[in-house]
Coordinates of C-alpha atoms in Angstrom, one line a residue:
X1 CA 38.1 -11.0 -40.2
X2 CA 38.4 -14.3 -38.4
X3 CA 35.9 -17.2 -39.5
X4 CA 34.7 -20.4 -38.9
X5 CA 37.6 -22.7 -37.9
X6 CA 38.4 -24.0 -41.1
X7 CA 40.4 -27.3 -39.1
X8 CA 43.2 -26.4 -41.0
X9 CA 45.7 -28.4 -38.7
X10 CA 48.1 -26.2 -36.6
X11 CA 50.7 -27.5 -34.4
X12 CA 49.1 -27.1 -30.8
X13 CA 52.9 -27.0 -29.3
X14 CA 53.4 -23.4 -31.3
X15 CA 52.5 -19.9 -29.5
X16 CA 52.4 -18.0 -33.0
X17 CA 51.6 -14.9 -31.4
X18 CA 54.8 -15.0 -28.9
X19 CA 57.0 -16.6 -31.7
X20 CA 55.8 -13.1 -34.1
X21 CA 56.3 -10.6 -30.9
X22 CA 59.8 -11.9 -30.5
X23 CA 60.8 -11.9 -34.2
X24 CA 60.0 -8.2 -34.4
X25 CA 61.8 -7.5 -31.1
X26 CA 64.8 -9.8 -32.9
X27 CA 65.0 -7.9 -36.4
X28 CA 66.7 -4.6 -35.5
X29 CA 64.5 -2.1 -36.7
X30 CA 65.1 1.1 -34.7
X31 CA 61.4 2.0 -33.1
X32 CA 59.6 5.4 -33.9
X33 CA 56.5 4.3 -32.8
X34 CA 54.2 3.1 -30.2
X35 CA 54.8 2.5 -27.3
X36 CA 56.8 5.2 -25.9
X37 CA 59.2 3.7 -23.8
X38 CA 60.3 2.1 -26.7
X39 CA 61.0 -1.1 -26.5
X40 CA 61.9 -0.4 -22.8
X41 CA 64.8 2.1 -23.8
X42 CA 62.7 5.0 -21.9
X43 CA 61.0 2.8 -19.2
X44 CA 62.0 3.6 -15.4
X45 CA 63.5 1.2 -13.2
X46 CA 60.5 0.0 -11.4
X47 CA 58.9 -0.8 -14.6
X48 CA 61.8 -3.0 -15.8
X49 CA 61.5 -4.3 -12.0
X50 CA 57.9 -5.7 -13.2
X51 CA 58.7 -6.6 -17.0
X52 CA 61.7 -8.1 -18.1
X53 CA 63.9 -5.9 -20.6
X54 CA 63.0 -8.7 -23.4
X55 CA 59.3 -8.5 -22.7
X56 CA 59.6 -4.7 -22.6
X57 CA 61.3 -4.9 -26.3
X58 CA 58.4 -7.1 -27.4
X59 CA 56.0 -5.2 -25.9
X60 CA 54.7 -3.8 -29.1
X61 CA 51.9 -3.7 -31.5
X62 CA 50.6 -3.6 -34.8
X63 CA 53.5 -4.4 -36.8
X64 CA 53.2 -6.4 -39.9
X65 CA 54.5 -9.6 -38.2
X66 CA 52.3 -8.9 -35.3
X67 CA 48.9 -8.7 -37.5
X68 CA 45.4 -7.0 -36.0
X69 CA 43.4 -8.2 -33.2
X70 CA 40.3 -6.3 -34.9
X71 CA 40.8 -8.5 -38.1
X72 CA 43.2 -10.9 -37.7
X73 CA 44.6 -12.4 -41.0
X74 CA 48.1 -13.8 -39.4
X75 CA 49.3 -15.1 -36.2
X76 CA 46.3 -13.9 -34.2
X77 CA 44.2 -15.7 -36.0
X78 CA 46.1 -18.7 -36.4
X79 CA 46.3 -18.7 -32.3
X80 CA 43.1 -18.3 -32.2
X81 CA 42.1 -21.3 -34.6
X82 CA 44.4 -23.2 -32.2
X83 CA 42.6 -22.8 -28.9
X84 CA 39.4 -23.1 -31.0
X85 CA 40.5 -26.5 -31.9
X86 CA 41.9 -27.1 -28.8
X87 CA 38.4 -26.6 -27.1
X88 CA 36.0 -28.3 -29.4
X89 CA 34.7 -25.2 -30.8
X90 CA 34.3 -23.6 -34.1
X91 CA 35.4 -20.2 -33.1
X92 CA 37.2 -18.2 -30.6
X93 CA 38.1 -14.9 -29.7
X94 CA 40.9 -13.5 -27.5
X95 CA 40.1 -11.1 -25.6
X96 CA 41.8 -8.3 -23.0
X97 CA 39.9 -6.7 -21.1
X98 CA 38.8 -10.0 -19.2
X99 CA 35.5 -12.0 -19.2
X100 CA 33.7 -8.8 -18.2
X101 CA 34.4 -7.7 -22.1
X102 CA 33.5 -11.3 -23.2
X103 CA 30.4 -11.5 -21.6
X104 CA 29.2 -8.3 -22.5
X105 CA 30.5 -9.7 -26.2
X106 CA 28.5 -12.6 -25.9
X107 CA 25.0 -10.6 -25.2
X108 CA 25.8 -7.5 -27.3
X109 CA 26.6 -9.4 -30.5
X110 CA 23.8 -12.1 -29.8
X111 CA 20.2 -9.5 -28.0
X112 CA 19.0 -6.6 -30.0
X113 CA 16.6 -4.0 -27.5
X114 CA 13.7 -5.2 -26.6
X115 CA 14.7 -9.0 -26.6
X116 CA 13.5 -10.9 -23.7
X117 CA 16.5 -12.6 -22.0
X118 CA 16.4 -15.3 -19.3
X119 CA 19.1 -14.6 -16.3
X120 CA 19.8 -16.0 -13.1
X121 CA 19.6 -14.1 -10.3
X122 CA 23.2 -15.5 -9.1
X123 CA 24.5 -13.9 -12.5
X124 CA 27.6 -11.9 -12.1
X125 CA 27.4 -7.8 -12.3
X126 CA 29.1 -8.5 -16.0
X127 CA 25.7 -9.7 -17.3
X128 CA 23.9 -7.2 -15.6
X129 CA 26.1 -4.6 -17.6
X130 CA 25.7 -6.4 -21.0
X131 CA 22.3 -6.5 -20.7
X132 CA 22.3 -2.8 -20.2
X133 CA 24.4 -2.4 -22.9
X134 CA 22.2 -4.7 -25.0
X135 CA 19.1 -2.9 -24.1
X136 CA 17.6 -6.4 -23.2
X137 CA 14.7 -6.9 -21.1
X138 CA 15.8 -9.5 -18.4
X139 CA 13.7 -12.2 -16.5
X140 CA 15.4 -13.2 -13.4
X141 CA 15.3 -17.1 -12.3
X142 CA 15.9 -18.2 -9.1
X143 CA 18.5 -20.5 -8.4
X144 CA 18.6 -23.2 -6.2
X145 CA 19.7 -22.1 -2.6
X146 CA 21.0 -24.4 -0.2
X147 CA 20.4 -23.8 3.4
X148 CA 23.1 -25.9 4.8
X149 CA 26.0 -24.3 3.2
X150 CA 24.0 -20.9 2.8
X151 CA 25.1 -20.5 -1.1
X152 CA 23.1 -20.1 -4.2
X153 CA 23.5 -23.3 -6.5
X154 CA 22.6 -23.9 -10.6
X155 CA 19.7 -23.3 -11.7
X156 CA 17.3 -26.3 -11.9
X157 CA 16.0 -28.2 -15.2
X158 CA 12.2 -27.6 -14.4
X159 CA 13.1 -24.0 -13.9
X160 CA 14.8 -23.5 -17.2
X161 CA 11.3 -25.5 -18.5
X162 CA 9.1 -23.3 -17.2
X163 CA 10.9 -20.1 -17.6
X164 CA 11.1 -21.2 -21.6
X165 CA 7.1 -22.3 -21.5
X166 CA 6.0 -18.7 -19.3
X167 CA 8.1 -16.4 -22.1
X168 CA 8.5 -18.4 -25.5
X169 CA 9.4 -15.3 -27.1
X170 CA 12.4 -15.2 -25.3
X171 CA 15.8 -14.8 -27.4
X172 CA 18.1 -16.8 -25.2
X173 CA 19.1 -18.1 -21.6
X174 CA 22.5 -16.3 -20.1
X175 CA 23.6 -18.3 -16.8
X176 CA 26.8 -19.1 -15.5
X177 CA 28.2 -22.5 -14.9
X178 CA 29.9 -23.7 -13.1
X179 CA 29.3 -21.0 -10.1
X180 CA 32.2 -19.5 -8.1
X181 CA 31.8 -22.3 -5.6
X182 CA 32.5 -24.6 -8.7
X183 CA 28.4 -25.9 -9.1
X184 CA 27.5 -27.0 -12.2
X185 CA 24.0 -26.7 -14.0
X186 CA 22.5 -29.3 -16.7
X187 CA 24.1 -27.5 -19.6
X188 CA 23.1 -30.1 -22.3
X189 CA 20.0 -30.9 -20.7
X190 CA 19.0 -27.1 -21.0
X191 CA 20.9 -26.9 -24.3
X192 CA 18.1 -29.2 -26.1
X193 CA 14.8 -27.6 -24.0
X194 CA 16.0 -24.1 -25.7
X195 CA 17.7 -25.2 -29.2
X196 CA 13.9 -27.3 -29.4
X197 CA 12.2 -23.6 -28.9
X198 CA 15.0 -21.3 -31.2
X199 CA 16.9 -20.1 -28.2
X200 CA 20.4 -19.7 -27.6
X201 CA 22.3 -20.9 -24.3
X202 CA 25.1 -18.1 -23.6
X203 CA 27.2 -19.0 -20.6
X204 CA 29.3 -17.6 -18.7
X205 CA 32.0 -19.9 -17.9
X206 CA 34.4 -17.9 -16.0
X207 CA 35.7 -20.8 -14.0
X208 CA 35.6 -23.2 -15.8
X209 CA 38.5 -22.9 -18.7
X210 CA 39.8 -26.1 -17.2
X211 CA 36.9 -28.2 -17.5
X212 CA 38.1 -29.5 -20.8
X213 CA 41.4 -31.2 -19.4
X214 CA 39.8 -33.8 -17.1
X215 CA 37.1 -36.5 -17.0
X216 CA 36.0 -36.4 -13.6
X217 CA 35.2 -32.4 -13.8
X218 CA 31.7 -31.2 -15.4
X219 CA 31.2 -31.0 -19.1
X220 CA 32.6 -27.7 -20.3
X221 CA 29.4 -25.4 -21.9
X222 CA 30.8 -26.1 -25.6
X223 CA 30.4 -29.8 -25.3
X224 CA 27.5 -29.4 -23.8
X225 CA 25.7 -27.4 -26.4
X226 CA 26.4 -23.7 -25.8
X227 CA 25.9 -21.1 -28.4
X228 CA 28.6 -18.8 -26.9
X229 CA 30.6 -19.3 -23.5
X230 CA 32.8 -17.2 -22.3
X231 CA 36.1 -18.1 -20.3
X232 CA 38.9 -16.4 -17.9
X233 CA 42.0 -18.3 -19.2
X234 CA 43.8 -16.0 -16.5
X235 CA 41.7 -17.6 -13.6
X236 CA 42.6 -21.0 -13.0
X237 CA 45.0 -21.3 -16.3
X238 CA 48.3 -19.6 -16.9
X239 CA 47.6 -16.2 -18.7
X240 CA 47.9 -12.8 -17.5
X241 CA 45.2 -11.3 -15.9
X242 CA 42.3 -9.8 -17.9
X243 CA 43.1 -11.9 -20.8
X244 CA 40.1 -14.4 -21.6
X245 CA 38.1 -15.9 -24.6
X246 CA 35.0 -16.1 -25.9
X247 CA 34.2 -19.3 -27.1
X248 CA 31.5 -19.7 -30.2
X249 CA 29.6 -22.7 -31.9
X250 CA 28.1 -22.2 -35.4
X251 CA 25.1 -22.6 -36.6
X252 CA 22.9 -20.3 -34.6
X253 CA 25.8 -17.4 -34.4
X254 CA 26.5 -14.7 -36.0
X255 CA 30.2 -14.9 -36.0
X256 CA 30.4 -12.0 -38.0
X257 CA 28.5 -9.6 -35.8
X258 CA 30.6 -11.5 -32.8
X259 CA 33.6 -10.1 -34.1
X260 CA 32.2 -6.5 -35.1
X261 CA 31.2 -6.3 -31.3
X262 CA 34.2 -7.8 -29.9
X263 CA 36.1 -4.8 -31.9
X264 CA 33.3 -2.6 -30.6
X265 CA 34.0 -3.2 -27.3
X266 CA 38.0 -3.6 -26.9
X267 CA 40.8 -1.2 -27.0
X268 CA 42.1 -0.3 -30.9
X269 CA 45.9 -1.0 -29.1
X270 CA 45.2 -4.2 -27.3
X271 CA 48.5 -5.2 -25.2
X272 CA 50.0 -8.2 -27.0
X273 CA 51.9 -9.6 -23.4
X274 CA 47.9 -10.2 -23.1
X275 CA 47.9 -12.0 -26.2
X276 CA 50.8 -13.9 -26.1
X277 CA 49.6 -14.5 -22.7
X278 CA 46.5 -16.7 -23.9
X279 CA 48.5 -18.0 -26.6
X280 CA 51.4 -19.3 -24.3
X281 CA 48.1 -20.4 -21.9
X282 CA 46.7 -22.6 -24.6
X283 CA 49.4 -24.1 -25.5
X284 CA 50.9 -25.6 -21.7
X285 CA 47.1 -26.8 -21.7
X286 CA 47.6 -28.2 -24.8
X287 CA 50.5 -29.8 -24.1
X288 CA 50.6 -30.3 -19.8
X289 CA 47.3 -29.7 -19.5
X290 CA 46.0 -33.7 -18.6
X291 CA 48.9 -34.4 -16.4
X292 CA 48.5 -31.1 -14.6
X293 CA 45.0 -31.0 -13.7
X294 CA 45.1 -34.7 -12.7
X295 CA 47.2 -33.7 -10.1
X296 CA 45.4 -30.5 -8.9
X297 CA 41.9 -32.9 -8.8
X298 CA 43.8 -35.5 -6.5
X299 CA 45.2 -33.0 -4.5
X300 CA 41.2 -31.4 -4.4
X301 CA 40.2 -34.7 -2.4
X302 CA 43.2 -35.0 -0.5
X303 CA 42.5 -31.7 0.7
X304 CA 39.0 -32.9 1.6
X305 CA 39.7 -35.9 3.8
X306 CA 41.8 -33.8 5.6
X307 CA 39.4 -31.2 6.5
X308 CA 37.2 -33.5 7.4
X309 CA 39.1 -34.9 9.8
X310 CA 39.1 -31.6 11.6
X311 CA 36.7 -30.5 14.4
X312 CA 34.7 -27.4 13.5
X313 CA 35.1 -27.2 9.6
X314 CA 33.1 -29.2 7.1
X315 CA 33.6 -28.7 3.2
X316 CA 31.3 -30.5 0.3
X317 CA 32.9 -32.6 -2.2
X318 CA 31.1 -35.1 -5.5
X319 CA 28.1 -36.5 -2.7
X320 CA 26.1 -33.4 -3.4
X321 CA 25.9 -34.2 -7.1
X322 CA 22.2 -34.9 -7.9
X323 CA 21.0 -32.3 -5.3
X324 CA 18.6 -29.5 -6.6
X325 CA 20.7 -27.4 -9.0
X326 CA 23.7 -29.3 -8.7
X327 CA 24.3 -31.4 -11.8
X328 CA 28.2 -31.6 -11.5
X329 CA 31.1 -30.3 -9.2
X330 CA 34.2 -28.6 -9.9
X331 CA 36.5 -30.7 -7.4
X332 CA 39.1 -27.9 -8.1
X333 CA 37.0 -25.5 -5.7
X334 CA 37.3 -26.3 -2.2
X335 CA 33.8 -24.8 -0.3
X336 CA 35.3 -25.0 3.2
X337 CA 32.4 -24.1 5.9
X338 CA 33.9 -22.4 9.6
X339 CA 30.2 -21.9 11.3
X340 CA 31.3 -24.8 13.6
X341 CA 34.3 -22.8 14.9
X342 CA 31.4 -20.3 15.9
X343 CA 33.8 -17.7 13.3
X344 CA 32.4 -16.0 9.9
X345 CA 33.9 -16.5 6.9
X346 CA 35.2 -13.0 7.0
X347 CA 37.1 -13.5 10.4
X348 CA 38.4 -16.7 9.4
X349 CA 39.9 -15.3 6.2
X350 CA 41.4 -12.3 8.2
X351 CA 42.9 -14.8 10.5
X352 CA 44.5 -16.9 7.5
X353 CA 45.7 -14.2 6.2
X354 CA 47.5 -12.3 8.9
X355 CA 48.5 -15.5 11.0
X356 CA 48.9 -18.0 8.7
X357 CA 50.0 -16.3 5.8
X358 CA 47.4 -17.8 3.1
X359 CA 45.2 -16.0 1.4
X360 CA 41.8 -17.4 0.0
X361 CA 39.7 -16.6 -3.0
X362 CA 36.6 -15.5 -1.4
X363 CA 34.8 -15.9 2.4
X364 CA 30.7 -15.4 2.9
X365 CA 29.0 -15.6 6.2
X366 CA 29.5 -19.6 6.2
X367 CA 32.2 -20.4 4.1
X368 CA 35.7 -20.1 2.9
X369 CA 36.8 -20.9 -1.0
X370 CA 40.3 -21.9 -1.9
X371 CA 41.2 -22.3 -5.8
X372 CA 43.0 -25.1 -6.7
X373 CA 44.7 -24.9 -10.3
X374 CA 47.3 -26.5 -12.2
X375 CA 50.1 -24.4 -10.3
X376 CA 49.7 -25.9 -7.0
X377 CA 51.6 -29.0 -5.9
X378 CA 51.6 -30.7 -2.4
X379 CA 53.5 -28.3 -1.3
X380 CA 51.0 -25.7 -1.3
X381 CA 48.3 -28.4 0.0
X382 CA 50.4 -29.2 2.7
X383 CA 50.6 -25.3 4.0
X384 CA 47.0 -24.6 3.8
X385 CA 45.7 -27.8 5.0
X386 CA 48.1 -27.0 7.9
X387 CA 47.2 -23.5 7.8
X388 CA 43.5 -24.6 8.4
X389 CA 43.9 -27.2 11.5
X390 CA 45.6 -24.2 13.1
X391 CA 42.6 -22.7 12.6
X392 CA 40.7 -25.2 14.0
X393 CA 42.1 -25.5 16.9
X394 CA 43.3 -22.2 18.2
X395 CA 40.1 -20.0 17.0
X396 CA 37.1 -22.0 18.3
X397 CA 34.6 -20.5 19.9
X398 CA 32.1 -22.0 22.5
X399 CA 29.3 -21.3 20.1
X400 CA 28.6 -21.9 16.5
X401 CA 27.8 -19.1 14.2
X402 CA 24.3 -19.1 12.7
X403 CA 22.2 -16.8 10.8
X404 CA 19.1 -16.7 8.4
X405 CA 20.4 -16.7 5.4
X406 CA 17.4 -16.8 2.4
X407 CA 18.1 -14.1 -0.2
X408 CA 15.5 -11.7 -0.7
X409 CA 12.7 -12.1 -3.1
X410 CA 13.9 -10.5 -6.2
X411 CA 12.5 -7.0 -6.8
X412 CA 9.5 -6.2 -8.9
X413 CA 11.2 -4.4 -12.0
X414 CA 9.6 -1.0 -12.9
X415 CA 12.2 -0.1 -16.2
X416 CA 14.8 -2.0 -18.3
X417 CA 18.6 -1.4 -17.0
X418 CA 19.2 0.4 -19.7
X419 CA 15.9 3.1 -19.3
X420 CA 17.1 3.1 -15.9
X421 CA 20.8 3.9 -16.5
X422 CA 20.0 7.2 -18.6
X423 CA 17.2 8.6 -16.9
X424 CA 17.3 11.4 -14.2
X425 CA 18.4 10.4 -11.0
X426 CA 18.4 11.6 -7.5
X427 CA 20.3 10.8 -4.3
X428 CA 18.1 9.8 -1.3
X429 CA 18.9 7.6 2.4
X430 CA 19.1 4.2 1.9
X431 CA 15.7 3.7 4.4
X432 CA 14.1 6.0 2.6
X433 CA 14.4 4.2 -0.9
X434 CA 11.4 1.9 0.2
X435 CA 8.9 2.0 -2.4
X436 CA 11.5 3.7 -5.4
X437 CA 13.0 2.3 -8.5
X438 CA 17.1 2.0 -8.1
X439 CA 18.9 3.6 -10.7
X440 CA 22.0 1.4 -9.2
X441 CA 22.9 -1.8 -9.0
X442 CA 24.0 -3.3 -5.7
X443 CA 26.7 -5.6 -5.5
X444 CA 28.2 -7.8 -2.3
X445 CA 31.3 -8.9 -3.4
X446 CA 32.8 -11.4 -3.9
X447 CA 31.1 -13.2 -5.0
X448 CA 29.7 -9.9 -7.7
X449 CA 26.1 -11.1 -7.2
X450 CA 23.4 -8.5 -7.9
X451 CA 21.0 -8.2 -5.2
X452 CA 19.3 -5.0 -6.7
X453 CA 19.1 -3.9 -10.6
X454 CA 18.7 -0.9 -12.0
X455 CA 14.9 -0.4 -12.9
X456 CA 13.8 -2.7 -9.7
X457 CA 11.7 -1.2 -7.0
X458 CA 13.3 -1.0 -3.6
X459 CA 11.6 -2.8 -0.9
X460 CA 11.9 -2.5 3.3
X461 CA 12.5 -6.1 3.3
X462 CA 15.6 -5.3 0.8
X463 CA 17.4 -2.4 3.3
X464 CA 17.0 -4.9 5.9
X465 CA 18.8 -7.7 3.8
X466 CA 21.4 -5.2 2.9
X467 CA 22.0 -3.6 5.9
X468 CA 22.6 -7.2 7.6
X469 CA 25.1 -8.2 5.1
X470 CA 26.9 -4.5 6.1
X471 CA 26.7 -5.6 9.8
X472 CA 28.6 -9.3 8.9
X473 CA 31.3 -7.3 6.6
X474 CA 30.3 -7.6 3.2
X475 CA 32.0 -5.1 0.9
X476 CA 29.6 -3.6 -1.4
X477 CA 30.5 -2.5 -5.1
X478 CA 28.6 -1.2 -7.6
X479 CA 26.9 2.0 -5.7
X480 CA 28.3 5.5 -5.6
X481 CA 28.5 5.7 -1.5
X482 CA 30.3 2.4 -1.1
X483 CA 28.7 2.6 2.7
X484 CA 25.3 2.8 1.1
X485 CA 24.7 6.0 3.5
X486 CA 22.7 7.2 0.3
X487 CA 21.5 5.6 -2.6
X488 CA 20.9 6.4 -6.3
X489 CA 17.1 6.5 -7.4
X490 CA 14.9 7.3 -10.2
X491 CA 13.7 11.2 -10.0

């Protein structure tokens, strides 16, 4: 079982997990085991299209080189001691089956049932699903919500304050920081309100496994004072995708019960491309890292001044520091707002996309978001800022778009999740929900932002809300009828 970092000094410029996979691969041993194409001798030509024929003949497990993800003695746990260092913490765990499985991690390992659990109500679905699986009772906050750009923010100090003072049996505050649209929340200021009262600060930290590599970016949640934050080195670093961390500081932790629920929750035959994925990711960071996301934030603000210089599109950059919930900015997410081109956000990504050939991460009624990371160069600045003055001037309408946009008040909740999730349920029309308890949750994504738990009452005010988001485009996830013709309540 992994422990405590114990700052024995690795060299960060190793991979020890891809160095083991290719020493098997290199030894000659004739495979009768797992996987079954083995070592890529079986596997059809469109698989070797997508792997190459060495990363098919590494593309095993659970040899003696290759040690145990579940309790790693060798080269796992030496990678892992590396990116712990590497990030400032005292432990960390890879996992693959992405931040989803580290977040629900984080709560399952750190909330028994019952606990009373503080949660924004901008939290992704992934807390709303380890809370469930926690059997944690959850008290929404409201973030901050900004008219103008029409997009939840942080959460606020005095909220976090009040929130601790109204429910001072509460185990713990879960938020994320920064946000999808790269807004970051007082972590350290929080950090000492709830450490002062026996809390623990989980965060989920999705976006923000850069943070640590440059000065101008917000404090990442370790520095800051987190108990437990939980990372997707495959968003905006260079792992595969699903592969994350979870990211641990002793002292309040049970590190031992982390790892018991981190090999609760993941696959017994974890795919060690995944691994040597986060390994390889941790060490460019480690040794590129700096030089690479100075670029990426220049290029941020170079992408700025020109979009500002464009009639019809406005973005936000480091100005709207020190507003209501905003206690830092991620300069590596470009907000870009097309309301003055009279166009949603949903349009003007279908326009980018089949005109212009660029694709962005997300669009909401207002905005666009492009993610900047350590792969782009001005190349890639060049064609979107390009990319976006066509936009500009060949889409305008006469008008601008405009819409209320206030969330809803959060609904009343009548059971925990978890109640909610295993009693009896029936299937009834959306307008005719007013007045039940959801047994669903209901999810417009991106950006994966809960607008209705499982336990909460449904209100008329709510169908409205949701059936105006439909009208704009909004995908919905989460539900059983994806149109939300019918929806899941408590019998």
């Amino acid at each position: 079982m992994m422990g405590i970092l114990d700052r024995k000094q690795y060299r960060q410029d190793r991979a020890p997990i891809a160095e083991a996979m290719k020493a098997y691969a290199g030894d000659g041993a004739l495979a009768f085991h797992t996987p079954g194409h083995k070592q890529g001798l079986g596997a059809h030509a469109l698989l070797k299209e997508l792997i190459t024929a060495q990363g098919l003949r590494e593309e095993v497990s659970l040899m003696e080189e290759l040690d145990d993800l579940h309790a790693p003695s060798g080269c796992i746990r030496e990678a892992q001691e590396l990116a712990a260092e590497l990030y400032g913490a005292d432990a960390a765990y890879f996992m693959v089956n992405g931040t989803t499985g580290a977040v629900h991690t984080m709560l399952l390992a750190t909330l028994s049932p019952g606990d009373t659990v503080l949660v924004p109500r901008n939290a992704h679905r992934s807390m709303m699903g380890g809370i469930l699986l926690s059997g944690a009772r959850p008290v929404f906050l409201s973030p901050v919500i900004d008219s103008t750009w029409g997009i939840p923010m942080g959460l606020s100090v005095e909220s976090v304050r009040e929130a601790v003072g109204k429910y001072p049996k509460a185990k713990a505050l879960a938020l994320v920081s920064p946000t999808y649209y790269g807004v970051a929340s007082d972590l350290r200021e929080m950090a000492k309100i709830l450490h002062e009262r026996g809390m623990l600060l989980l965060v989920d930290e999705a976006h923000g496994a850069h943070l640590k590599f440059h000065e101008s970016l917000p404090m990442q949640a370790m520095d800051a004072g987190a108990d437990l934050a939980a990372q997707s080195t495959h968003k905006l670093l260079g792992s595969l995708t699903q592969s994350s961390m979870l990211l641990g500081r002793k002292g309040r932790v049970d590190f031992s019960r982390v790892q018991e629920t981190a090999s609760l929750l993941q696959s017994t035959s974890p795919n060690y491309l995944l691994l040597a994925s986060l390994d390889i990711a941790r060490m460019q960071m480690a040794t590129e890292g700096r030089a690479r996301l100075a670029r990426t934030v220049r290029l941020s603000e170079e992408l700025r001044e020109a979009v500002r210089g464009m009639d019809g599109l406005e973005t936000f950059g480091q100005e709207i520091v020190g507003h209501p919930g905003v206690a830092g900015l991620d300069a590596t997410k470009a907000t870009i707002s097309v309301r003055g081109l009279g166009l949603t956000g949903m349009e003007a990504e279908h326009i980018l996309r089949h005109r212009y050939k660029v694709q962005c991460e997300l669009s909401d009624p207002y905005n666009l978001l492009f993610l900047l990371s350590m792969a782009d160069t001005e190349a890639e600045l060049m064609r979107l800022a390009d990319a976006l003055r066509g936009l500009a001037e060949d889409y305008r309408r006469e008008e601008n778009f405009s819409m209320p946009m206030e969330l809803p008040e959060i609904p009343e909740q009548r059971m925990l999740p978890r109640e909610a999730f295993f009693a009896e349920k029936e299937r009834v029309e959306l307008e005719r929900a007013a007045g039940r308890v959801s047994a669903e949750q209901v999810v417009f994504y991106p950006p994966g932002i809960p607008v209705l738990c499982p336990g909460e009452l449904v209100s008329g005010d709510l169908i409205a809300y949701i059936r105006r988001m439909q009208g704009l485009g909004r995908r919905i996830v989460g539900v059983e009828d994806a149109e939300l013709r019918m929806l899941r309540v408590i019998r």
